[in-house]
Coordinates of C-alpha atoms in Angstrom, one line a residue:
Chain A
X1 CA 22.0 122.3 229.9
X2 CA 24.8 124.5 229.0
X3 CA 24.1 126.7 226.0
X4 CA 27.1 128.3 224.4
X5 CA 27.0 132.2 223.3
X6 CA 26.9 131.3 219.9
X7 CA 24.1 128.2 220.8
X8 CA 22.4 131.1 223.3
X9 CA 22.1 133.9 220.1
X10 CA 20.8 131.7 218.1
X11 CA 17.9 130.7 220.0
X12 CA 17.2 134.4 220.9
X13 CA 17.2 135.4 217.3
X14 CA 15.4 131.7 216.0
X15 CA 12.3 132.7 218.8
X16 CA 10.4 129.6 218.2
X17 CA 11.5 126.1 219.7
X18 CA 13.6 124.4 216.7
X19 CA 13.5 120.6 217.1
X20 CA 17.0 118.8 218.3
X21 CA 19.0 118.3 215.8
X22 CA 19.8 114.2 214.7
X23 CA 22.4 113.3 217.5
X24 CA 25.8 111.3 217.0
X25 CA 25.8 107.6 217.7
X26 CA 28.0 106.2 220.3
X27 CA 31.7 106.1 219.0
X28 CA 32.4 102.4 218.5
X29 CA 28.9 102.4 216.2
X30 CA 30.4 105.0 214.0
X31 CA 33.5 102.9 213.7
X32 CA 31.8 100.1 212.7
X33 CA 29.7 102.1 210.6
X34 CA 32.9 103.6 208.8
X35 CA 34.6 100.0 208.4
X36 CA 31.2 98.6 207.1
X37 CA 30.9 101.3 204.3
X38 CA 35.0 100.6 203.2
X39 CA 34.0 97.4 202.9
X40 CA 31.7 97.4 201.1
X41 CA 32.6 99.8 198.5
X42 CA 35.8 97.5 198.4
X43 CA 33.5 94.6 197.7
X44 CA 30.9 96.1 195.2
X45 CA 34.9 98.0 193.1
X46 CA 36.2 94.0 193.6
X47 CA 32.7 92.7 191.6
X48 CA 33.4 95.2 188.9
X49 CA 35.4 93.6 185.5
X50 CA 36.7 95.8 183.6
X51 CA 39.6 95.4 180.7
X52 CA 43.4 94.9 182.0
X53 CA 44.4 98.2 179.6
X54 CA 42.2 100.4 181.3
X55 CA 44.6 103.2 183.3
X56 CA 42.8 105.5 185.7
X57 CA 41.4 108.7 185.6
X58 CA 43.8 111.1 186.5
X59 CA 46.2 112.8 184.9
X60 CA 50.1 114.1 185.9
X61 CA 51.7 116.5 183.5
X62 CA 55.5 116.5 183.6
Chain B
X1 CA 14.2 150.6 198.9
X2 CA 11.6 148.0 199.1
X3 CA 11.9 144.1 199.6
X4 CA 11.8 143.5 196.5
X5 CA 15.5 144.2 195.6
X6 CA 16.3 141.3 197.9
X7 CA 14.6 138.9 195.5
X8 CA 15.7 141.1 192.2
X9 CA 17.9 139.8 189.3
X10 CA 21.8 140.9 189.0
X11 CA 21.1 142.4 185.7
X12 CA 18.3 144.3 187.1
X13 CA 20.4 145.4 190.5
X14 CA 23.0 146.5 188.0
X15 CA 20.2 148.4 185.6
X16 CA 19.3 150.3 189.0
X17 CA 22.6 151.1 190.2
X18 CA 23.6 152.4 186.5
X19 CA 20.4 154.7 186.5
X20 CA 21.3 155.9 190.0
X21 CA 18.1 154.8 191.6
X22 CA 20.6 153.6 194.5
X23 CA 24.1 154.1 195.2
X24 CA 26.1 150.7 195.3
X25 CA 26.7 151.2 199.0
X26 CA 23.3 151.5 199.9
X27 CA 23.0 148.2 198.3
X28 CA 26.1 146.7 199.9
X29 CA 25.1 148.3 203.3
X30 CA 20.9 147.2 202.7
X31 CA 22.4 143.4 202.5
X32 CA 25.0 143.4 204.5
X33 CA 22.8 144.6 207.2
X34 CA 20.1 141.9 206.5
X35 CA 22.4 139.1 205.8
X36 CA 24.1 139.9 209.3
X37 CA 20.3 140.2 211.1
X38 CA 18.6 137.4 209.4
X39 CA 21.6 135.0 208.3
X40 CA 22.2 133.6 212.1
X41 CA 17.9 132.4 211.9
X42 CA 19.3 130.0 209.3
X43 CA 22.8 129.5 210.5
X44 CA 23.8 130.7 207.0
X45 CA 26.3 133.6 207.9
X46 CA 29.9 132.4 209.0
X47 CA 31.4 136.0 208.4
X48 CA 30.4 139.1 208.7
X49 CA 32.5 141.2 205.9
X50 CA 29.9 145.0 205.9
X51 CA 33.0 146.9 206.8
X52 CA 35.3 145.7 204.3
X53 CA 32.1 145.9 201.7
X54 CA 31.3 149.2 202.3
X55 CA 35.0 150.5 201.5
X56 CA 34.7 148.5 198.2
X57 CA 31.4 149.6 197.8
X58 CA 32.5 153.3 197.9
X59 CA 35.5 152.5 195.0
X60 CA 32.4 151.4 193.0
X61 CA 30.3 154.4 193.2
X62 CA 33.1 155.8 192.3
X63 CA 33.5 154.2 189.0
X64 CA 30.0 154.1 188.1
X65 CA 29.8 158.1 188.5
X66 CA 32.7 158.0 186.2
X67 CA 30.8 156.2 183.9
X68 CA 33.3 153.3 184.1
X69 CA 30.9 150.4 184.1
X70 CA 32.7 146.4 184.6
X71 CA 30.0 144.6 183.3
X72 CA 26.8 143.2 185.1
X73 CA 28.4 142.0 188.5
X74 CA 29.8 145.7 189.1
X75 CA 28.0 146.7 192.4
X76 CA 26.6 143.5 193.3
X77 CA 26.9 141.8 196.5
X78 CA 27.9 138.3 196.9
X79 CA 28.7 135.4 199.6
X80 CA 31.0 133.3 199.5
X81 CA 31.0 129.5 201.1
X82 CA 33.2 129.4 203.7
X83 CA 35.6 127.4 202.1
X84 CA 37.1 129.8 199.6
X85 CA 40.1 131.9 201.5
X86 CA 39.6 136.0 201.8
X87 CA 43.1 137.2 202.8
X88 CA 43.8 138.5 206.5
X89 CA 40.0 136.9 207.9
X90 CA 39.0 133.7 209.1
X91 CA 38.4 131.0 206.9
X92 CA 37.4 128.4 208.9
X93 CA 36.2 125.6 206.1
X94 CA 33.4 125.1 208.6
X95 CA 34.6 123.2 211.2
X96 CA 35.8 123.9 214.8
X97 CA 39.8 122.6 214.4
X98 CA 40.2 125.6 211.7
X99 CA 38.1 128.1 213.2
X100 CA 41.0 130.7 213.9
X101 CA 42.7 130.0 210.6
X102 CA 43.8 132.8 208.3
X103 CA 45.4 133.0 205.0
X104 CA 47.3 135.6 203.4
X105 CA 46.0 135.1 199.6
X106 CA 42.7 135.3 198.4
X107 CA 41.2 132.7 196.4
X108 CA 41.2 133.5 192.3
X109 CA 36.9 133.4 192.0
X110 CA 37.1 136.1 194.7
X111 CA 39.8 138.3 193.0
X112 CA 38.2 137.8 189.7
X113 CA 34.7 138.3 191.0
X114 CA 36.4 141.6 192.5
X115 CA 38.2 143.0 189.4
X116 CA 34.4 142.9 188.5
X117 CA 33.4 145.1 191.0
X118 CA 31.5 142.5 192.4
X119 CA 31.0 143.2 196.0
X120 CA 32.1 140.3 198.9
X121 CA 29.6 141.0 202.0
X122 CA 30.0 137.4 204.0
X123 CA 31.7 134.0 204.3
X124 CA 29.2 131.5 204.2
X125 CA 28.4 128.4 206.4
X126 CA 28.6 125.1 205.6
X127 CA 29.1 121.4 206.8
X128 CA 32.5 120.8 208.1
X129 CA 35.1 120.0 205.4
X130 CA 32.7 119.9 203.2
X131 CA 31.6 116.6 204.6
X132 CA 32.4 113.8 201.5
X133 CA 30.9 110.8 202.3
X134 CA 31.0 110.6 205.9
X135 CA 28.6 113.4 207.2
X136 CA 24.9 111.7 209.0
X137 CA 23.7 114.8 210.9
X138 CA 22.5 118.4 209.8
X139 CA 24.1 119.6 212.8
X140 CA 27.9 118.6 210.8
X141 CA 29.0 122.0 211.1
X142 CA 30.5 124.7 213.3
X143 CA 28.2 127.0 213.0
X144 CA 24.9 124.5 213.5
X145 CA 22.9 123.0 211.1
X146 CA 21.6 124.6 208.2
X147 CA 18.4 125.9 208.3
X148 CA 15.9 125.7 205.0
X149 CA 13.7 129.1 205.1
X150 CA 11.5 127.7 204.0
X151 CA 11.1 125.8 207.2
X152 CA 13.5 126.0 210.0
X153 CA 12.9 122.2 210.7
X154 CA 14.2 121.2 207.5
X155 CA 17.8 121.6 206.6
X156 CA 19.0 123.6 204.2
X157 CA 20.9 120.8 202.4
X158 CA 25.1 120.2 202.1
X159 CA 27.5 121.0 202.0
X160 CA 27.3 124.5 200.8
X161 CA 24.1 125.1 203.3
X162 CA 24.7 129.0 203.8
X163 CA 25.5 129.8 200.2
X164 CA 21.8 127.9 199.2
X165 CA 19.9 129.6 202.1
X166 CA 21.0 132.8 202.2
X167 CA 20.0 133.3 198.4
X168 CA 17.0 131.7 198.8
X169 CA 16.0 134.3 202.0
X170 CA 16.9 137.2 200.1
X171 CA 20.3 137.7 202.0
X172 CA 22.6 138.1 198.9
X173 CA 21.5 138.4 195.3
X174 CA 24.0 135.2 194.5
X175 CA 26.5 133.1 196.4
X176 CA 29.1 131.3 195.6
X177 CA 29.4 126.9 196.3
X178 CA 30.7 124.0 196.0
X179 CA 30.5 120.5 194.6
X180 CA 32.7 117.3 194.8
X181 CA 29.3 115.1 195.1
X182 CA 26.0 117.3 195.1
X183 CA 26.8 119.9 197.3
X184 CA 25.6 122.9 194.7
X185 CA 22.2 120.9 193.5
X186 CA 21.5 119.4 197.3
X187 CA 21.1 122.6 198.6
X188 CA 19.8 124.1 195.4
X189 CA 16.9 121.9 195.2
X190 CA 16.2 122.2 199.2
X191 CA 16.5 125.8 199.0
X192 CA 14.3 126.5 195.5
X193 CA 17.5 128.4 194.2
X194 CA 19.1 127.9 191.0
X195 CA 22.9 126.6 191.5
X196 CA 25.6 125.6 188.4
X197 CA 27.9 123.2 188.8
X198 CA 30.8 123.3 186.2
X199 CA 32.9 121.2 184.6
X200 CA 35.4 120.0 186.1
X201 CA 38.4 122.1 185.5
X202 CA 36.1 125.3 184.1
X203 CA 36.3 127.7 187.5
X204 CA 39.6 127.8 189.6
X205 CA 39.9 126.1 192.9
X206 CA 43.1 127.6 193.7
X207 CA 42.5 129.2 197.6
X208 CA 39.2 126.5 198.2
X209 CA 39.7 124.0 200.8
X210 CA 41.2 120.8 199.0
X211 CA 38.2 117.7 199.3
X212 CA 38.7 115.2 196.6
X213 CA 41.5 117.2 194.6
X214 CA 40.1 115.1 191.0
X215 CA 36.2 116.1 192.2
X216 CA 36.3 119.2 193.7
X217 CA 35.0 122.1 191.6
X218 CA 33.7 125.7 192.4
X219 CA 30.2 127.0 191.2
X220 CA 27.2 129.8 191.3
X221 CA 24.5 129.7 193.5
X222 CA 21.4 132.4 192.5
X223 CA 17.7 133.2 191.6
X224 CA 18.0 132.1 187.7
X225 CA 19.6 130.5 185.1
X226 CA 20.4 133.7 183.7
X227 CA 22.5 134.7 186.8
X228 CA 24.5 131.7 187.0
X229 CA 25.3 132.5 183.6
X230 CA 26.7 135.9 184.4
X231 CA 28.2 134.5 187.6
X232 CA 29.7 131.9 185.8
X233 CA 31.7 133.9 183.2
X234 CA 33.0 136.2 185.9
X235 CA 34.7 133.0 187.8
X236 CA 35.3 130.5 184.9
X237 CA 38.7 130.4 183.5
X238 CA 42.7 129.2 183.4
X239 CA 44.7 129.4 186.4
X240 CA 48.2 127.8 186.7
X241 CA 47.8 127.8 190.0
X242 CA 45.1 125.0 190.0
X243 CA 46.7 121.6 188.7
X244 CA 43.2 120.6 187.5
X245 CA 42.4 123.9 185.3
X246 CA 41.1 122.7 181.7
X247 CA 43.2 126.0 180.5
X248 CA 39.2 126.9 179.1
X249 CA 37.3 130.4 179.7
X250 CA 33.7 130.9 179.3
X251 CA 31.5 133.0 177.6
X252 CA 27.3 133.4 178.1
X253 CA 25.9 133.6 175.3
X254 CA 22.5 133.4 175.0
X255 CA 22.3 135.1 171.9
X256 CA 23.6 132.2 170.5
X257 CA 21.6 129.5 172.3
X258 CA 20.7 126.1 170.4
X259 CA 17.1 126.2 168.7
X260 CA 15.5 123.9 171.2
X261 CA 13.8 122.1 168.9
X262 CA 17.3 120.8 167.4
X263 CA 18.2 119.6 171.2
X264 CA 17.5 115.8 172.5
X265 CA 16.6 115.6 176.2
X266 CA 17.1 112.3 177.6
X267 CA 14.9 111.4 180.4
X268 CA 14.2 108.3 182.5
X269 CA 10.3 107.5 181.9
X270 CA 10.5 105.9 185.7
X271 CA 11.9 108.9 187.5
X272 CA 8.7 110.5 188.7
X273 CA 7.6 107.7 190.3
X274 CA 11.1 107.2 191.8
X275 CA 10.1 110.4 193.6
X276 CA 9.0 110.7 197.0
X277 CA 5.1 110.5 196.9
X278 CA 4.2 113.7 197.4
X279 CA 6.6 115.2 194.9
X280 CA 5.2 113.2 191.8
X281 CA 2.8 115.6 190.6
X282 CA 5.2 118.2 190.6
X283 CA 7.7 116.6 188.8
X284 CA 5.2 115.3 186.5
X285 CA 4.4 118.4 185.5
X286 CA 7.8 119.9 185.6
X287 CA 8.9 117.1 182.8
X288 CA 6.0 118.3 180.9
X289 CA 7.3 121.9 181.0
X290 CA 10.3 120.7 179.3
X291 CA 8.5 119.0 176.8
X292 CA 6.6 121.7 175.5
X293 CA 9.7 123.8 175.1
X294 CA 10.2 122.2 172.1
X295 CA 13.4 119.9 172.8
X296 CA 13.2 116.3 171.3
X297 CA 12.5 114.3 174.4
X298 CA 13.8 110.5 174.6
X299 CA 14.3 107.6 177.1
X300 CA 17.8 107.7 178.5
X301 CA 19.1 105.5 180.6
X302 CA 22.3 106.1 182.9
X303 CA 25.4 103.4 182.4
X304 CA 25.7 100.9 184.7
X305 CA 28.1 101.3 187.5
X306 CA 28.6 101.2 191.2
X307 CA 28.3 105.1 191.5
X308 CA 28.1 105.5 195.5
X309 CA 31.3 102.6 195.8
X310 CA 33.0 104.8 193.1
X311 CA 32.4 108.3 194.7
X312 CA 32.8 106.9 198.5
X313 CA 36.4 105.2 197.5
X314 CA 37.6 108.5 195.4
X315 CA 36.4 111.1 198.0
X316 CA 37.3 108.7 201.3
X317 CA 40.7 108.4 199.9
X318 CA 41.5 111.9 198.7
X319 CA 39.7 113.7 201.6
X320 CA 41.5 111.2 204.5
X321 CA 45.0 112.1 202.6
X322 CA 43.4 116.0 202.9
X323 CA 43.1 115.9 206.3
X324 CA 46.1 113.6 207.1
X325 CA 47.6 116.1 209.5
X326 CA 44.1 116.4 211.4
X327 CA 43.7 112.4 211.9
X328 CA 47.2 111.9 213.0
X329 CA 46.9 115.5 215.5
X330 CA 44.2 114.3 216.7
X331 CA 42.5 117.7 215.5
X332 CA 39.6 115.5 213.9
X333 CA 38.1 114.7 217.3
X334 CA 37.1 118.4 217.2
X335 CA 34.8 117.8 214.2
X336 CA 30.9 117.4 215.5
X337 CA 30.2 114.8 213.0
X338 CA 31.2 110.9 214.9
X339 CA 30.6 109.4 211.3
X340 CA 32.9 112.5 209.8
X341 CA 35.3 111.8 212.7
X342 CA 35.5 107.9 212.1
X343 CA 35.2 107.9 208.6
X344 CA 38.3 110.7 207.9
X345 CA 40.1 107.9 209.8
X346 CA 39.0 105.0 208.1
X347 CA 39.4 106.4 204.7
X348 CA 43.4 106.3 205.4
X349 CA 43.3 102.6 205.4
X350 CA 41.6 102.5 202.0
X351 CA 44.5 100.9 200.0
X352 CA 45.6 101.8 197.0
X353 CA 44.2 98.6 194.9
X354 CA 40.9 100.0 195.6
X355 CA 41.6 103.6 194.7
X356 CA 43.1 102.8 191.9
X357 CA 40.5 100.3 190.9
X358 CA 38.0 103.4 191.4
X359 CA 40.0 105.3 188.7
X360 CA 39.9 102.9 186.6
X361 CA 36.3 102.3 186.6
X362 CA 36.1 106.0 186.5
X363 CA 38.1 106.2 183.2
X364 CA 35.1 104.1 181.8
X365 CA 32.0 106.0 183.4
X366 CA 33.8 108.7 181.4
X367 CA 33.6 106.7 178.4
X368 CA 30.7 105.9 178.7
X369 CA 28.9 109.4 179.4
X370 CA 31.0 110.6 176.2
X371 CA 28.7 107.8 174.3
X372 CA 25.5 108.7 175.6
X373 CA 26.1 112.4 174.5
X374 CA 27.1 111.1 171.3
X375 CA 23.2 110.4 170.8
X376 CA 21.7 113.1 173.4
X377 CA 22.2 116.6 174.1
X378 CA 20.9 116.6 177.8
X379 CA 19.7 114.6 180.6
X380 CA 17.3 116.0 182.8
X381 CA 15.5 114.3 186.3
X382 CA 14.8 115.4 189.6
X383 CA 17.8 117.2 191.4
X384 CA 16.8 115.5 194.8
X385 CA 14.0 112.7 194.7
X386 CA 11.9 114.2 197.4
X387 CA 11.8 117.3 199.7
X388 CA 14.9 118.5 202.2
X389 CA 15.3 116.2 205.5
X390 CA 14.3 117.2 208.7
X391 CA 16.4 118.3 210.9
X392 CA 16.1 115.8 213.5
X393 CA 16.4 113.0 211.2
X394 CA 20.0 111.7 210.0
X395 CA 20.8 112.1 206.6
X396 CA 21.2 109.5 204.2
X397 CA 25.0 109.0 203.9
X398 CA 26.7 112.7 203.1
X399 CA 23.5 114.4 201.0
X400 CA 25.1 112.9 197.8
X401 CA 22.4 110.2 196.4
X402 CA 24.1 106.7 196.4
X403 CA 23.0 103.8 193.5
X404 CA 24.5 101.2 191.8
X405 CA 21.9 101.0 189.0
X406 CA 21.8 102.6 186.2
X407 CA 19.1 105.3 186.6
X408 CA 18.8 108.6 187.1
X409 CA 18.8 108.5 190.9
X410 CA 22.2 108.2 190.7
X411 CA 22.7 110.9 188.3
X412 CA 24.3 113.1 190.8
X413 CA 27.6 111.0 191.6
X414 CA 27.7 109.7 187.8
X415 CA 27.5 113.7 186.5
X416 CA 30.3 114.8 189.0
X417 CA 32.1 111.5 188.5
X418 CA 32.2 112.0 184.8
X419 CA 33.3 115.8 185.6
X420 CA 30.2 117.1 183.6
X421 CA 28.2 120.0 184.7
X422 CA 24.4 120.2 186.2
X423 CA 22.4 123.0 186.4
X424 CA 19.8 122.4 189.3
X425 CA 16.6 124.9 189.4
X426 CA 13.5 124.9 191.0
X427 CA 10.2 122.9 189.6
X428 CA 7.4 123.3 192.4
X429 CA 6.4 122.0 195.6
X430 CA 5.5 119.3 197.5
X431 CA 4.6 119.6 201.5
X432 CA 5.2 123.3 200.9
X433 CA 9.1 122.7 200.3
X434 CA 10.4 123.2 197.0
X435 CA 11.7 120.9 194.3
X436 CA 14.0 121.1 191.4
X437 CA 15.2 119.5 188.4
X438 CA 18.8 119.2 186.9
X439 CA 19.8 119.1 183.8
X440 CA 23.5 117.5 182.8
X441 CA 25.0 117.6 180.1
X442 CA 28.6 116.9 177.9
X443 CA 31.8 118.7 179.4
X444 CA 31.6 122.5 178.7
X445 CA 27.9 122.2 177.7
X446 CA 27.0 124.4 180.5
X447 CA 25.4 127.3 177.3
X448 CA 23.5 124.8 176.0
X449 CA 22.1 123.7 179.9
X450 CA 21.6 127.0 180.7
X451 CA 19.6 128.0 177.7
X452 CA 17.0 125.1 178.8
X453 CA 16.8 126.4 181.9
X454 CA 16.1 130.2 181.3
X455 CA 13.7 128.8 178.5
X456 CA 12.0 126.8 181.7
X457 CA 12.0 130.1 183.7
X458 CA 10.5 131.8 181.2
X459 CA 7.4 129.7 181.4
X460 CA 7.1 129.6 185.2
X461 CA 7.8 131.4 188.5
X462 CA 8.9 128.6 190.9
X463 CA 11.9 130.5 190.5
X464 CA 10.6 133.8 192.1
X465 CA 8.5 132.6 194.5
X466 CA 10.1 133.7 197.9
X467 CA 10.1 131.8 201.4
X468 CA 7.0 132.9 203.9
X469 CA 9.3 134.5 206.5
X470 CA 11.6 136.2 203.9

């Protein structure tokens, strides 16, 4: 395993074995996972009614 | 100098430094020195600034022998998150694609925290960019995941992990954070600190990395309610330079604090057992500490809306326009994050009848919160539902707590929806970890918030209690 300086100090100050971290999920998962959430919130926003005259909430001064 | 200054107050620091018990750079130099030995065993410190601190430090001994005191901050030492730009260093917003960038202007809260004679010791670490909605691992972050000291394999909470753990261990006496959707009460709560989050608009975020530009606010992270206070009026304020400054100052005033009878808490009678199980009791008994205070307590229940759609369209669509450079460089790959990496990209495809529908929804959450507040003063539930994640676990979707009922588990992306302010604090323990509540309240309410929660820290010590290694 290659250990990085930083990675290297770290475990020399820490002293005690920290467990490993969570680890990333293979790329095309976390794709799927980003399109998923999108769609979703795109679905649940689509669901919502709300009155024609409502304008959004932001602001631009002139 | 014992220990004990590292868990001390900042009016006390100040009391000490005024009666020349220690000179302000023995302070500086005292937590400098610990920050830079201890900070890497949580993976709190980004920066090391002692050098630059001890010159400042010396300018302050200066004044003080002069009898030219600033106020309370004058000689204290402070972090800042690594997100907030100290001219001529790095500022490397906690991820790898900026970590050689350096700006020539400092950001206003550190100037203004400076004119104080408040002392900057070390950049903070934090989860890259911030994270927004994207981040699934503790490890999201240049400088490795954050570390809770109150036990290494638990993290410290996002996305302002250094500022939370570094107060918590005693490395600074108060940090500065930030919040677009929990990341001041996340950490706060994981940590057992006590962190502010303002309303929108109240503190400047001009030199703080841009997340959700309509979200994005800038906030104290200490050991009390009191602190924040005295934190908060040092950085709160107008600033032309930051398009979404509410042109309003603030002033703690305690002396002036609401009687607490004559204040209506709302609470959600279901939240405790909403909790995690072995965090019940402890919020139990918290809610009862706010009841005998005095306030008016009465059911409350959030408005209905699709709060984690709501935050993850505003903050997916403002962060990916953020970082449009980095996605189309390619610079994103660099981040550690896949979900970060993948959702900065997706979030450019989020069209605009969805953002704008967001906003629009928003403009009635808004609404909405100004009714409830019409009846009640306060809101007050758990700041987290149970006790920080482990490290080796993913995290459930970017630290921010996503609902779409109307209770008070999703009273963290409704509050900072609604641009209202939350003060998060610690309640007790469950699993040896600590807890915390958060109160919210009506925009610019944050006296009236505060107030509670020094009242609640006057009644206990969950505030003072201090992690086993630190």
């Amino acid at each position: 395993m290659k250990l990085s300086r930083r990675e290297l100090a770290g475990a020399l100050i820490a002293g005690t074995a920290l467990p490993a971290p969570a680890q990333n999920p293979p790329a095309a998962a976390a794709v799927q996972d980003a399109a998923d959430a999108l769609r979703r919130n795109s679905e649940a926003l689509a669901r919502f009614e709300l009155p024609q005259s409502t304008e959004p909430a932001f602001q631009f001064r002139a | 100098m014992t220990d004990d200054v590292f868990f001390a107050g900042i009016s006390e620091l100040n009391a000490q430094l005024k009666k020349r018990e220690f000179s302000a750079v023995e302070l500086v130099r005292a937590f400098a020195e610990r920050l830079e030995k201890t900070g890497p065993r949580y993976n709190a410190l980004a920066l090391p600034l002692a050098e630059v601190a001890l010159r400042r430090a010396k300018l302050v001994d200066e004044e003080l022998k002069r009898e030219r005191y600033r106020g309370p901050l004058q000689g204290i030492p402070f972090g800042a998150k690594d997100l907030l730009s100290f001219a001529g260093h790095p500022t490397t917003w906690g991820a790898k694609p900026y970590a050689s960038q350096i700006f020539d202007e400092t950001a206003t809260v550190l100037k203004k925290l400076d004119k104080t004679g408040s002392v900057l010791i070390g950049k903070l670490a934090m989860v890259e960019l911030a994270g927004g909605p994207y981040y699934r691992t503790a490890s999201a972050s240049l400088f490795g995941p954050g570390l809770n000291p109150w036990d290494r394999t638990r993290w410290s909470g996002g996305s302002s992990s250094g500022s939370a753990s570094a107060v918590a261990a005693g490395l600074v006496p108060f940090a500065l954070g930030s919040e677009t959707s929990g990341s001041i009460v996340t950490p706060s709560a994981y940590c057992g600190i006590t962190g502010l989050r303002p309303t929108y608009g109240l503190v400047s975020r001009h030199g703080a990395m841009p997340l959700s530009w309509t979200m994005d606010k800038i906030g104290p992270m200490c050991r009390s309610a009191e602190d924040c206070g005295l934190v908060l009026q040092t950085i709160a304020g107008s600033d032309a330079a930051d398009a979404g400054s509410a042109g309003k100052s603030f002033y703690y005033t305690p002396q002036f604090a609401r009687k607490l009878s004559d204040i209506k808490v709302g609470f959600a009678a279901a939240d405790p057992d909403a909790a995690e199980p072995a965090a019940r009791l402890a919020f139990e008994q918290a809610m009862g500490v706010v009841r005998e205070s005095g306030v008016q307590m009465v059911e409350a229940k959030l408005p209905d809306f699709p709060y984690g759609a709501l935050t993850g369209t505003v903050i997916s669509a403002e962060g990916s326009s953020v970082f449009e450079e980095l996605i189309a460089s390619g610079g994103v790959n660099e981040l550690e994050d896949a979900y970060q990496i993948e959702g900065l990209k997706a979030g450019l495809g989020i069209p605009a009848r969805d953002y704008l529908k967001a906003m629009r929804i928003r403009s009635l959450v808004k609404q909405k919160f100004r009714e409830l507040f019409a009846d009640i003063d306060v809101l007050v539930a758990p700041a987290r539902y149970g006790v920080a994640t482990r490290i080796a676990e993913p995290l459930g979707g970017g630290g921010a707590v996503a609902g779409n009922a109307g209770d008070m588990r999703s009273l963290i992306p409704a509050g900072n929806l609604a641009g209202l302010p939350a003060l998060a604090f610690p309640c007790g323990f469950a699993d040896n970890l600590p807890v915390g509540l958060q109160l919210v309240g009506p925009a610019f309410s944050e006296n009236t918030l505060l107030a509670l929660g020094r009242d609640f820290q006057n009644r206990t010590d969950w505030h003072k209690r201090r992690p086993p290694a630190a």
